[in-house]
Amino acid sequence: MNDDCYFDEQKLRLENAQLKEELDRVSSIAAKYIGRPISQLPPVQPIHISSLDLSMGTFASQGLGGPSLDLDLLPGSSSSPMLNVPPFQPACLSDMDKSLMSDIASNAMEEMIRLLQTNEPLWMKGADGRDVLDLDSYERMFPKANSHLKNPNVHVEASRDSGVVIMNGLTLVDMFMDPNKWMELFPTIVTMARTIEVISSGMMGSHSGSLQLMYEELQVLSPLVSTREFYFLRYCQQIEQGLWAIVDVSYDFPQDNQFAPQYRSHRLPSGVFIQDMPNGYSKVTWIEHVEIEDKTPVHRLYRNLIYSGIAFGAQRWLTTLQRMCERIACLMVTGNSTRDLGGVIPSPEGKRSMMKLAQRMVTNFCASISASAGHRWTTLSGSGMNEIGVRVTVHKSSDPGQPNGVVLSAATTIWLPIPPQTVFNFFKDEKKRPQWDVLSNGNAVQEVAHIANGPHPGNCISVLRAFNSSQNNMLILQESCVDSSGSLVVYCPVDLPAINIAMSGEDPSYIPLLPSGFTISPDGQADQDGGGASTSTSTGSRVMGGGSGPGSGGSLITVAFQILVSSLPSAKLNMESVTTVNSLIGNTVQHIKAALNCPSS
């Protein structure tokens, strides 16, 4: 023991005392807001009680082959990764550039409108009823001089889907044209979006005629799948009263030599038709059409899902949009329609504040497992519990909505021979939580508040309380989301004073969150039986699309944890933390497999 350790300990004791004082102060403020002391929350039914130990030292260590693990410490936080700016910033655009962009955009708009309005032989129905593009017909109808398909590593994904959305057309157009709202609408898909330059701002204060050069990064919720990056033009036009078209098309910079992402992604004319309907609804028709060059082989677990076009296809975008619009509609409802157990959430403002807090938790969680350029993942050995291994990454967190210090994110993806809906129901059922939640020491939890996010009972926010004596002021905030493209269950320990502040309608953006959770998606296996086209890059099959419904095949499950390793931002990551999180994920995976009767290896 040297002197430094002694001083560090003294410093921590001092910090603890200050934090306790702060907690007492916040608790008394919160009690004033709610108008009753915090101890008067609905009573917990008595049950066998032991402690919920959130300290990380309680897990059996597993050796990882040597004490030195070289993890780069990334600046920034996981909700804003290191590269929160596009990797390539083009030089100032000339008038000639802008005129060329306008031409590209209006040609893309013409092509997209024809793609939307034409059916066979251009679009054929796959065996699962989805629209798939026949590439021969496409090339005859839209001959391209510089197709990237000459490259054997390039594959095409093209899909079309349409559905009704609970939001009016103008609001949707506004959200599509604003990169921040676009990210909020698709937190599970879009990890980053930026407008690089507005080429034209539209006519008479409307978005019609608006053209912007944008950058975006898209993800599948697993560290095993690289993100896709696009520089593209987004062009919006009002076709007639109540009908809008928005087209996206890649823009290649001639001078762009240094920007070569791992995946060279090229977006062919894609986008949406938004048609106003009565009652404030819209009919949305969505087209996704991309050429993707795989610089590294796609991970075997995700091949079916990606090559079938399910992972990034129109259906995933549209079902996510429908679910998020239902969530926004629930946010707007002023009546206190929450299934509020014991009158915990006193007002519509409280409900809105809780929904805001939960959405930030989900966004932070999705960012924490992204395989973007801003996250350098290090793979730990499989340690016997699964053949893939656990991927870990570290960043310094300095966001006001995150604990200050060094955060370790760890994730692994496993395949289970069980339909996604069954897996989701298992995680969603709070009575089953003791079967997988290693941190709860087998203690049961009770739901003390519930907010519905739409008609599907799986889309909701819950506040859970663990039955234990030692941590009476610690609750679990949880949001679950499900649609036909997949589902997630995200949760985070939040202390009682913070939950009270949110429930009373105060701004929740400073409540620190470090969420963990699960993402569940179909494995695309149903494609193998001749459903849609199961395309491999080498065969380059001429019909793209296909896919499995949510009830068939097995599931791909990503298990992810975030842990505050140290509250000192200068701290070094030690092996103990890595061992702990590796063990935590290993134990969780084993519990899940045991509970669902799956073989342990």
Coordinates of C-alpha atoms in Angstrom, one line a residue, residues 31 36-43 465 496 500:
A31 CA -40.9 14.7 -1.4
R36 CA -45.8 13.1 0.5
P37 CA -42.7 11.5 1.9
I38 CA -40.9 9.0 -0.3
S39 CA -41.5 6.2 2.3
Q40 CA -45.2 6.3 1.4
L41 CA -44.8 4.5 -2.0
P42 CA -47.2 1.5 -2.2
P43 CA -46.2 -1.2 0.2
R465 CA -38.8 -2.8 -7.4
L496 CA -35.8 6.5 -5.8
N500 CA -39.6 10.7 -8.0

